[in-house]
CSV table of C-alpha atoms in Angstrom, one decimal:
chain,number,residue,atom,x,y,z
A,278,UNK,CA,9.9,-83.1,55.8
A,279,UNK,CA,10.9,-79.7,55.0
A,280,UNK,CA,13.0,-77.7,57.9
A,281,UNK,CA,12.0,-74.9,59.3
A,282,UNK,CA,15.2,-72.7,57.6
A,283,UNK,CA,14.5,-74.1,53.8
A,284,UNK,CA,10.8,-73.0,54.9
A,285,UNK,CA,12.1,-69.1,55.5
A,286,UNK,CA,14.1,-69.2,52.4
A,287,UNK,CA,10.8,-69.9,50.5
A,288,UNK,CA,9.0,-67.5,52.4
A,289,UNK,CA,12.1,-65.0,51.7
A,290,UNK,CA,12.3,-65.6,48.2
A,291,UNK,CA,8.5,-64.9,47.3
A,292,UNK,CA,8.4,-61.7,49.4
A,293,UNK,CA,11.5,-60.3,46.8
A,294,UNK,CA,9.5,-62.0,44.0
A,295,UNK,CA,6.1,-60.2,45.1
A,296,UNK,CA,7.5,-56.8,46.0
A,297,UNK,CA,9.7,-56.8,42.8
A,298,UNK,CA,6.5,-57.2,41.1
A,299,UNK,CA,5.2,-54.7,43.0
A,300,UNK,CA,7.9,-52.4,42.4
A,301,UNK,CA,7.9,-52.4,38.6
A,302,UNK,CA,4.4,-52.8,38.0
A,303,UNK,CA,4.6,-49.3,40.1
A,304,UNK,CA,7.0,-48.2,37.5
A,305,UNK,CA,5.0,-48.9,34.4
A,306,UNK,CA,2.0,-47.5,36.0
A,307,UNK,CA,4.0,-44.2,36.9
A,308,UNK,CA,6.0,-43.8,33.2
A,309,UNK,CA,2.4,-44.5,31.4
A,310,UNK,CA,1.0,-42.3,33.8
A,311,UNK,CA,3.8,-39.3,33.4
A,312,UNK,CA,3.9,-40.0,29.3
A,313,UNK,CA,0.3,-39.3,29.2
A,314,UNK,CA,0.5,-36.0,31.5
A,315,UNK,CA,3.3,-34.9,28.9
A,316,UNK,CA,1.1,-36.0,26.7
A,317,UNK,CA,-2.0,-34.1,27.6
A,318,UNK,CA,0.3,-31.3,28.2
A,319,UNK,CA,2.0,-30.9,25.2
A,320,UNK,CA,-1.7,-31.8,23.3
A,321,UNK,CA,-3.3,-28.7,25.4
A,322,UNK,CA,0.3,-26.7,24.5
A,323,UNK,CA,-0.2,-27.4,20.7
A,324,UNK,CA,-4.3,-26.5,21.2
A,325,UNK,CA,-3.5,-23.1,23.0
A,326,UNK,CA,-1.1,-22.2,19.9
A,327,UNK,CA,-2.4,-23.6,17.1
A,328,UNK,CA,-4.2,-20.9,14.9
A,329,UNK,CA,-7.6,-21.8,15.7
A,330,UNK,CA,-6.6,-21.0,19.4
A,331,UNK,CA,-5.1,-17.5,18.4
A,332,UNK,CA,-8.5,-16.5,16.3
A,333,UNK,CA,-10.3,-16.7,19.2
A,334,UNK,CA,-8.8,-13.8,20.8
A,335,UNK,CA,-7.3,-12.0,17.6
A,336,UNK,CA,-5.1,-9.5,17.6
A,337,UNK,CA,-6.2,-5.9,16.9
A,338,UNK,CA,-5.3,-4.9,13.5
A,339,UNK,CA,-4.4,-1.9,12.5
A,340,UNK,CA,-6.9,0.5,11.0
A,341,UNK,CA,-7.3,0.8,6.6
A,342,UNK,CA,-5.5,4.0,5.4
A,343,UNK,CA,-8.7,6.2,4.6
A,344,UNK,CA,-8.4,7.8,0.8
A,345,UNK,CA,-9.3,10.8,-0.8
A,346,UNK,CA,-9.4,10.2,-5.0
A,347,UNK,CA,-9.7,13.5,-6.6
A,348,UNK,CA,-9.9,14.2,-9.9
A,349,UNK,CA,-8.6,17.2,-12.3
A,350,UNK,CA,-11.1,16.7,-14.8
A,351,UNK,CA,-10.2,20.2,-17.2
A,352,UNK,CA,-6.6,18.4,-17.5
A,353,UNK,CA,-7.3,14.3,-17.6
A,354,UNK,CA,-10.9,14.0,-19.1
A,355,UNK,CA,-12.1,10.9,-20.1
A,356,UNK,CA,-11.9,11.2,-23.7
A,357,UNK,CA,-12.2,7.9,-25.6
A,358,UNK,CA,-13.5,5.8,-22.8
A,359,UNK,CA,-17.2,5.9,-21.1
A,360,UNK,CA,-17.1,8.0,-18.1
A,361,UNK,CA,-18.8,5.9,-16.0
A,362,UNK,CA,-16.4,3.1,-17.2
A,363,UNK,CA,-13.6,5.2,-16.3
A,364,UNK,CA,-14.8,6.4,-12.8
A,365,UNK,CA,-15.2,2.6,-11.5
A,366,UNK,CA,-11.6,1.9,-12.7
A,367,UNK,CA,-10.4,4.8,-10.8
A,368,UNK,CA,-12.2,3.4,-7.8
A,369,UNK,CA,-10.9,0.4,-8.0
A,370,UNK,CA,-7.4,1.1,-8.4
A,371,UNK,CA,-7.7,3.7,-5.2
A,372,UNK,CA,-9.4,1.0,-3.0
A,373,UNK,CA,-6.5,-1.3,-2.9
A,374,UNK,CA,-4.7,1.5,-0.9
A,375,UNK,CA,-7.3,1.7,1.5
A,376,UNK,CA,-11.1,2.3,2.4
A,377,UNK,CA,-12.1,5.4,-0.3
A,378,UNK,CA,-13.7,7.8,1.3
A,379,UNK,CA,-14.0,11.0,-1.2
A,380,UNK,CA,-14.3,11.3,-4.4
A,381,UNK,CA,-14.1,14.4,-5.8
A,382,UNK,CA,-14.1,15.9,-9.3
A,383,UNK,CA,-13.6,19.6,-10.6
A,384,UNK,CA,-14.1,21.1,-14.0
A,385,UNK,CA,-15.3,24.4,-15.4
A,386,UNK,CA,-18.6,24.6,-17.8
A,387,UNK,CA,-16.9,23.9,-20.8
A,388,UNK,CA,-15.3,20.6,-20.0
A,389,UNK,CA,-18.9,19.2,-19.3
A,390,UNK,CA,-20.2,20.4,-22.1
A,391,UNK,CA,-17.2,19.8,-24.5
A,392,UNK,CA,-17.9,16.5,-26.7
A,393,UNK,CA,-14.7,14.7,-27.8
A,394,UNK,CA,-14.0,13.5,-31.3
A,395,UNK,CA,-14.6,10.0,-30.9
A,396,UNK,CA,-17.8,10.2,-29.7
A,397,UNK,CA,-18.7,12.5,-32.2
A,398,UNK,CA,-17.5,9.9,-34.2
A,399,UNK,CA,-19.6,7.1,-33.0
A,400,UNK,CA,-22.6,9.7,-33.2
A,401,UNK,CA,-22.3,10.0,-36.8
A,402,UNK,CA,-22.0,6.0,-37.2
A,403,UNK,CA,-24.9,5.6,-35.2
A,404,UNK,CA,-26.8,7.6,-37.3
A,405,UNK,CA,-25.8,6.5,-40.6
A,406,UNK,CA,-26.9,2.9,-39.3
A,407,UNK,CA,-30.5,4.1,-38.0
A,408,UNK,CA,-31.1,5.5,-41.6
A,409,UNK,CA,-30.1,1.8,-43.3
A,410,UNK,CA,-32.1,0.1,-40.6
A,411,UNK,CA,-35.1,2.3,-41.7
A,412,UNK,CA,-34.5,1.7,-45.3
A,413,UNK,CA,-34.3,-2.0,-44.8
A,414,UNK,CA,-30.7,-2.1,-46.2
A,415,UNK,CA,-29.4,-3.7,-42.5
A,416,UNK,CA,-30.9,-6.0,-40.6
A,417,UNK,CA,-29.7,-6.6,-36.9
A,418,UNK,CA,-28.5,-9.9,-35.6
A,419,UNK,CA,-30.3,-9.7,-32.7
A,420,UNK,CA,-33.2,-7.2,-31.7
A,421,UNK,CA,-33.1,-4.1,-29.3
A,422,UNK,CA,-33.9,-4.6,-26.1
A,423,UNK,CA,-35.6,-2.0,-23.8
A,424,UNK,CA,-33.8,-2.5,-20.5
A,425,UNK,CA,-37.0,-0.8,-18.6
A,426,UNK,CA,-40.1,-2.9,-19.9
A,427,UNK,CA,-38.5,-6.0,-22.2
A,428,UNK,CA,-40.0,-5.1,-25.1
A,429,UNK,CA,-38.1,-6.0,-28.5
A,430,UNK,CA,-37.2,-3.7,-31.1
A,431,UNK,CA,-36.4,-4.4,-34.9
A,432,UNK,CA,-35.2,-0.9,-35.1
A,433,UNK,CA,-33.0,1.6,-32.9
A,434,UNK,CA,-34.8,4.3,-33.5
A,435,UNK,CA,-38.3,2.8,-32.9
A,436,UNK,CA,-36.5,2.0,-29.3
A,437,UNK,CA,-35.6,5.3,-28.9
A,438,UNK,CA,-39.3,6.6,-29.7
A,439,UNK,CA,-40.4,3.8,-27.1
A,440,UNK,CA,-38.6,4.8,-24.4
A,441,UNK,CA,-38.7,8.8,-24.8
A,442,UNK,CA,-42.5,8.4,-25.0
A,443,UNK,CA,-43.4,6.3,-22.4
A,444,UNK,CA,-40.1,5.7,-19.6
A,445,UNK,CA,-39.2,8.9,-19.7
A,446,UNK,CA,-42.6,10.7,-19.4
A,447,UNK,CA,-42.9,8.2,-16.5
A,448,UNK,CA,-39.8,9.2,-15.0
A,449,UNK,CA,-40.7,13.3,-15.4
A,450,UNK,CA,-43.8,12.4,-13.2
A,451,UNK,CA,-42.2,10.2,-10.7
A,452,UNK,CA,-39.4,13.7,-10.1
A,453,UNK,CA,-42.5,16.1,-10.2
A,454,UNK,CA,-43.9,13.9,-6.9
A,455,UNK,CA,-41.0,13.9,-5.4
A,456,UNK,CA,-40.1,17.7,-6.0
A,457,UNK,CA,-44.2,18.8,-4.5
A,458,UNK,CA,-43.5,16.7,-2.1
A,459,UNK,CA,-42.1,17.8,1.9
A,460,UNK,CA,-41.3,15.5,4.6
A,461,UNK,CA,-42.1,11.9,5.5
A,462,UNK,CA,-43.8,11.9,2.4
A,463,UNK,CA,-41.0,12.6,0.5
A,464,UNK,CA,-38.9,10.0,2.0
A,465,UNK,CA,-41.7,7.5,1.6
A,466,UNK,CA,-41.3,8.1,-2.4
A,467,UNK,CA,-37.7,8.4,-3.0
A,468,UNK,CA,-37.6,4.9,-1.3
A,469,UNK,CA,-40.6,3.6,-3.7
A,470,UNK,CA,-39.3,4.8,-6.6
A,471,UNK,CA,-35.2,4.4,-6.1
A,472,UNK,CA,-35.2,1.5,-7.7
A,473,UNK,CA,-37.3,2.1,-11.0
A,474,UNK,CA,-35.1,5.5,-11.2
A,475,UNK,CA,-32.3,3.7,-10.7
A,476,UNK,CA,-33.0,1.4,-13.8
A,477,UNK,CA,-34.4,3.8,-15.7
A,478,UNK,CA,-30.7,5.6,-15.0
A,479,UNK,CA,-28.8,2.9,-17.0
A,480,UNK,CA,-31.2,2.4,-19.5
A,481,UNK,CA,-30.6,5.9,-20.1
A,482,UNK,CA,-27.5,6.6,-20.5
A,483,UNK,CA,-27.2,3.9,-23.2
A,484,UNK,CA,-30.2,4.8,-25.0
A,485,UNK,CA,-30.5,8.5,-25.1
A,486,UNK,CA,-28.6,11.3,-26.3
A,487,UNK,CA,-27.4,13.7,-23.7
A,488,UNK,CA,-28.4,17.3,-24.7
A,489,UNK,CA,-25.6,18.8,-23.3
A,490,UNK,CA,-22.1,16.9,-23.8
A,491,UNK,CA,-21.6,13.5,-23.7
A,492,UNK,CA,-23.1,13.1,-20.1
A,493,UNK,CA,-19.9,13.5,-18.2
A,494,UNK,CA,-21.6,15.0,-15.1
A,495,UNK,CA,-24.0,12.2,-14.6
A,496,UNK,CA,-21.8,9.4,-15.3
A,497,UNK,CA,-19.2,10.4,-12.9
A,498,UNK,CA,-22.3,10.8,-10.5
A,499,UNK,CA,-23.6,7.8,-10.6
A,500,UNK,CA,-20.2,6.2,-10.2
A,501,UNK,CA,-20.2,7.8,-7.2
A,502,UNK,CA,-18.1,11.1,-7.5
A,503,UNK,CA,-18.9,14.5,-6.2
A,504,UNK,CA,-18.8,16.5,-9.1
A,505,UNK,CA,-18.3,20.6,-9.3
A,506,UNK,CA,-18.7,22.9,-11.9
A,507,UNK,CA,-16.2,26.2,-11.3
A,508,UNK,CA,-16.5,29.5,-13.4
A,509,UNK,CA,-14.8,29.6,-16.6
A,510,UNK,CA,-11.7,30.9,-15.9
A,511,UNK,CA,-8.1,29.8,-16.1
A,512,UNK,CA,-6.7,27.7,-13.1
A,513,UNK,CA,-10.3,27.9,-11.8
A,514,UNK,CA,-10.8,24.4,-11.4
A,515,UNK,CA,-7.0,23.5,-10.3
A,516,UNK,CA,-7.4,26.6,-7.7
A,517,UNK,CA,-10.6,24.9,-5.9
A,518,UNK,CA,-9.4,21.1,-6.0
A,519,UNK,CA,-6.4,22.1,-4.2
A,520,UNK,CA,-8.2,24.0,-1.3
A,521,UNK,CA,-10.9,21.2,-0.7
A,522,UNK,CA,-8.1,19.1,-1.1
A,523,UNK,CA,-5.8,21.4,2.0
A,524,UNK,CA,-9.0,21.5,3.6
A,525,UNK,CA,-9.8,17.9,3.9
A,526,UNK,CA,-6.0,17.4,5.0
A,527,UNK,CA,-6.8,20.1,7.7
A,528,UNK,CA,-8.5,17.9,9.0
A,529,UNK,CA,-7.0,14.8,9.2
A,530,UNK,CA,-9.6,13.1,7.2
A,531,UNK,CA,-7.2,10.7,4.7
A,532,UNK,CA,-4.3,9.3,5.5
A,533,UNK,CA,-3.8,8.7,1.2
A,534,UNK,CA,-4.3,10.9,-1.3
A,535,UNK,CA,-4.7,10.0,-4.9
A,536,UNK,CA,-4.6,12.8,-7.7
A,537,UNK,CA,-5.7,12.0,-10.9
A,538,UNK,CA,-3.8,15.2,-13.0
A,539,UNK,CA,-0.7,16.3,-15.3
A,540,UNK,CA,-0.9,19.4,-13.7
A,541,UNK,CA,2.3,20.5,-12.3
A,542,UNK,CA,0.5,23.3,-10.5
A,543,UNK,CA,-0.2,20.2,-7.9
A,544,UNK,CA,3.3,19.9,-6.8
A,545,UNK,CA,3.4,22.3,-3.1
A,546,UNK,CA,0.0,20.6,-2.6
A,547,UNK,CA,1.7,16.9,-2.6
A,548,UNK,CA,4.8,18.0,-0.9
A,549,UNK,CA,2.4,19.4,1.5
A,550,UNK,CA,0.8,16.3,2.1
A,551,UNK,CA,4.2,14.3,2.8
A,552,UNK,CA,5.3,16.7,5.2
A,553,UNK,CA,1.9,15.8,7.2
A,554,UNK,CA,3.4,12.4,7.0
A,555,UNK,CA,0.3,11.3,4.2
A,556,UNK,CA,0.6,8.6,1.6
A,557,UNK,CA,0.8,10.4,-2.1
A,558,UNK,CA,-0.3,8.8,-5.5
A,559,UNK,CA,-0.5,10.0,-8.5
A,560,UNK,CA,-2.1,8.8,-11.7
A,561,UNK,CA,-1.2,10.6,-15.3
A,562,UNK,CA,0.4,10.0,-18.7
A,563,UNK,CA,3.2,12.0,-17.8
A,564,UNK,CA,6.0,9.2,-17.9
A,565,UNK,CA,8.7,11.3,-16.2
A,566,UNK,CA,7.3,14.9,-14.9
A,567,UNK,CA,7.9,16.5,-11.7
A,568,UNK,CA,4.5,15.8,-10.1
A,569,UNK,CA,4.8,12.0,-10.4
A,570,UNK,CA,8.3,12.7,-9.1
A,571,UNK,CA,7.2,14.2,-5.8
A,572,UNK,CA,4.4,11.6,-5.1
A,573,UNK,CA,5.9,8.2,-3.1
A,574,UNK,CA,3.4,6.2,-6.0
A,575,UNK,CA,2.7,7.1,-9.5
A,576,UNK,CA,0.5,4.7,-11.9
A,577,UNK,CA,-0.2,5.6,-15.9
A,578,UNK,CA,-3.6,6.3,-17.3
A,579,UNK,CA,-3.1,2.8,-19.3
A,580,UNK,CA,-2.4,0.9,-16.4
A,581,UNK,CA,-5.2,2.1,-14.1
A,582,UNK,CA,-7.7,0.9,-17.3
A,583,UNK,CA,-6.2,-2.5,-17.2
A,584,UNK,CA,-6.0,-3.0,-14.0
A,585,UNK,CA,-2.2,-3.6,-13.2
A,586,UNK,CA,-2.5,-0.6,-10.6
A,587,UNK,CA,-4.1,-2.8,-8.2
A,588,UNK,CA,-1.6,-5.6,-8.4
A,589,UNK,CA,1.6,-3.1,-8.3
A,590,UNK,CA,-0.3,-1.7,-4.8
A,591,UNK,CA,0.4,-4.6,-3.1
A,592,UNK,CA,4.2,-3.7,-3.3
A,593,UNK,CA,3.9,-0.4,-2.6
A,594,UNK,CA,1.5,-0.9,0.3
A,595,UNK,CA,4.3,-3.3,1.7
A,596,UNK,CA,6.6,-0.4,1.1
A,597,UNK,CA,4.8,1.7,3.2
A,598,UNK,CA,4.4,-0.4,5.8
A,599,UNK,CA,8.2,-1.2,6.1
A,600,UNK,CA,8.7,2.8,6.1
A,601,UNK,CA,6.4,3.0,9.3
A,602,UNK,CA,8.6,0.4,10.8
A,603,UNK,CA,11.7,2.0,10.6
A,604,UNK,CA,10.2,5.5,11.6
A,605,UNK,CA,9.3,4.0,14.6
A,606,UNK,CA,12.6,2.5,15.2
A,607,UNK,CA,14.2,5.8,14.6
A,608,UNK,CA,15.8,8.2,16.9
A,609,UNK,CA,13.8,11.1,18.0
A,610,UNK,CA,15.1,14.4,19.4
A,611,UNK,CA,13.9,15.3,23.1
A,612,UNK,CA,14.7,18.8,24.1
A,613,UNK,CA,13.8,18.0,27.8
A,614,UNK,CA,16.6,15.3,28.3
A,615,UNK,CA,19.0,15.9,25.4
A,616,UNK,CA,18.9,19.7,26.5
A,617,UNK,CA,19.6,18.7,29.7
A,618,UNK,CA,23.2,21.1,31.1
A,619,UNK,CA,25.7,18.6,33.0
A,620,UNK,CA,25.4,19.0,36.7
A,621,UNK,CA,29.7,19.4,37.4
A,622,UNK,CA,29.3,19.1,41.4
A,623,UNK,CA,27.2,15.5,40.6
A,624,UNK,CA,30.1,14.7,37.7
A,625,UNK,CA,32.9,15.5,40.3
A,626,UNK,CA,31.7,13.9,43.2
A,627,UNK,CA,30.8,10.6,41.1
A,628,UNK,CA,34.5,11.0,39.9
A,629,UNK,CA,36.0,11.0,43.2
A,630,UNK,CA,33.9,7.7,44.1
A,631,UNK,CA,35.4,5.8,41.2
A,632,UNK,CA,38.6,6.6,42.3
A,633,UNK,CA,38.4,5.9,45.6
A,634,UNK,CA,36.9,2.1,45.1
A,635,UNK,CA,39.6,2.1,42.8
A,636,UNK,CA,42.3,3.2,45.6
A,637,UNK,CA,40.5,0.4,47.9
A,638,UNK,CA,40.4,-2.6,45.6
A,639,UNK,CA,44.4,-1.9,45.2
A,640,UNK,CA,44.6,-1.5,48.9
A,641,UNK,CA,43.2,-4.9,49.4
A,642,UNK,CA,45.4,-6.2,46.4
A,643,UNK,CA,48.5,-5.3,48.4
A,644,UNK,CA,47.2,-6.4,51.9
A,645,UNK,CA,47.0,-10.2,49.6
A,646,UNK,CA,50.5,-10.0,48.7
A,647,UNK,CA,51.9,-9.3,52.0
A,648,UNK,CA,50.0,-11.9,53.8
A,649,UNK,CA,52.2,-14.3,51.8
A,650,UNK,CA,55.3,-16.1,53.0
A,651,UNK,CA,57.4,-15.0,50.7
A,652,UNK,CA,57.5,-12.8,47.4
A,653,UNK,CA,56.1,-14.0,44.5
A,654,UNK,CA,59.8,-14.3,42.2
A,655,UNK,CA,61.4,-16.4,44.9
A,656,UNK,CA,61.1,-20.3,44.1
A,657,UNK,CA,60.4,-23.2,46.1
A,658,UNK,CA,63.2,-24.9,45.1
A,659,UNK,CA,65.7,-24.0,48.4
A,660,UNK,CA,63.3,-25.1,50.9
A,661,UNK,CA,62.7,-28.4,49.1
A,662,UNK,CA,66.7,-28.6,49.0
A,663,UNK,CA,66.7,-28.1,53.1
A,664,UNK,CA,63.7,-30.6,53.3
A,665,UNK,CA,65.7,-33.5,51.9
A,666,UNK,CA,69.3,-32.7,53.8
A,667,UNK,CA,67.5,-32.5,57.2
A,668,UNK,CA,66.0,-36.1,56.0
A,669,UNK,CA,69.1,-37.6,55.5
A,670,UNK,CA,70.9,-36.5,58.4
């Protein structure tokens, strides 16, 4: 027989057993369920900044410097090198300081129809090889190609028969229709033919002799510039780059300007541009002359043609950049506050304020001090000594 107080204890001892059990099963389940709301949490935290989360709503960038290239073709002409060659380099090289916007090139008559020595050079080797090729003596490795139609060619000057004769008859025909032309209609046929004139463009220039120069002009139009012809007179040219070039600063179309000269005639015009707060570059073979000097970037002819301008603008760019920053930072003048004549009635009366909290705090320093039994030199030690004779007696 069990008694009725063993019976209790049992009872007792199964109620702690079954609400201890209840009590840390109520524990795990409320540490695994705050891990994984810290969890979820810190899983949403990481999403929210994680870069994916930032692209979604990017942050506005700032805006691509807008450039003006211009060119002073009477004092850096593209001598040895092809002028279209040239004009995409120069391109090139000004687009990795920003989006180009202008391009502009001036020269009088006589640069344009000037022919350098090298390419008279190559004229006369071109022609001594045309006369051998009609003789027999050479034979090419490989034969000319018409870039318009295919057809091969054994000979250079048969291609150059070919393509006078028949592409470039075509061509005269296809401008006559377009020239009688007025309207819609003219726009329907510049569209037909763009691309045929186009190739017949670069088949061209490769091809055929130009009858006036070396085809400076059209190169450096097709490349994209806006070329100018000035009267033949001294400073002519240098005279009418540098007002398009004020005039275009006017207004405010650039923010960089890039001058392809020697010309020290350019200098007021650069410093010009810095004082508008404009980005200056300059590209010559000048090593050490004052307009390089008074640009903030300055680049050879050499190393626009191989291409190490581009990688050097990423150091100037960052340059630039770091020179906005601490304009910013900097210190302006304002002449409404700084000019601003000290009010003495407001300076006196904020005087006499001080002085008077001052006066109180010391006021309420001494009222401290008095309230005290005694002054603060004299010891404790006597009234401890009268403490411990009243004891005894």
């Amino acid at each position: 027989m069990v008694s009725f107080r063993s019976y209790l204890i049992h009872r007792k001892t199964q109620n702690l057993l079954y609400i201890s059990s209840i009590l840390k099963f109520r524990s795990i389940f409320f540490t695994l369920e705050a891990t994984s709301w810290q969890a979820y949490v810190s899983l949403r935290h990481c999403h929210c900044g994680s870069e994916w989360g930032t692209n979604l709503k990017s942050t506005p960038k700032e805006k691509p410097n807008r450039v003006g290239l211009f060119w002073d073709l009477d004092n850096k002409p593209p001598n040895s090198i092809p002028p279209y060659e040239v004009a995409n380099k120069l391109r090139v090289a000004a687009s990795s300081f920003g989006v180009v916007r202008y391009m502009v090139a001036y020269a009088n008559s006589h640069t344009f129809s000037h022919i350098p020595h090298v390419v008279r050079e190559r004229r006369k080797e071109r022609k001594l090889l045309n006369r051998l090729e009609n003789k027999g003596v050479i034979k090419p490795n490989e034969p000319y190609l018409c870039r318009v139609c295919g057809r091969k060619f054994y000979t250079n000057e048969k291609l150059v028969n070919h393509f006078k004769q028949l592409h470039e008859r075509e061509h005269g025909k296809r401008m006559n229709q377009i020239e009688s032309a007025r309207g819609k209609r003219r726009v329907k046929l510049v569209a037909k033919y763009s691309m045929k004139m186009e190739k017949y463009r670069k088949a061209a220039s490769a091809i055929l002799t130009p009858k006036v120069g070396y085809g400076l002009a059209d190169e450096l139009k097709r490349a994209g510039f806006w070329v100018q012809t000035v009267l033949d007179k001294p400073q002519a040219a240098d005279l009418a780059l540098q007002s398009h070039m004020v005039d275009i600063m006017d207004h405010r179309r650039v923010e960089c300007v890039v001058l392809v000269s020697d010309d020290s005639d350019f200098v007021d015009v650069m410093k010009e541009a810095k004082l508008r707060c404009l980005k200056t570059v300059v590209i010559g073979d000048a090593d050490d002359g004052v307009l390089k000097r008074s640009a903030d970037a300055a680049f050879s002819w050499e190393e626009i043609l191989m291409g190490k301008a581009r990688k050097e603008a990423v150091l100037v760019l960052k340059n630039w950049n770091d020179r906005d920053i601490l304009k910013r930072l900097e210190w302006t003048y304002n002449p409404d506050v700084d000019k601003k004549e000290p009010n003495l009635d407001e300076t006196a009366a904020k005087a006499y304020e001080d002085y008077s909290s001052i006066e109180d705090f010391s006021d309420e320093a001494d009222d401290a001090y008095k309230d005290d039994k005694g002054s603060w030199w004299e010891l404790d030690s006597e009234d401890d000594d009268d403490d411990i004779t009243n004891r005894q007696i």
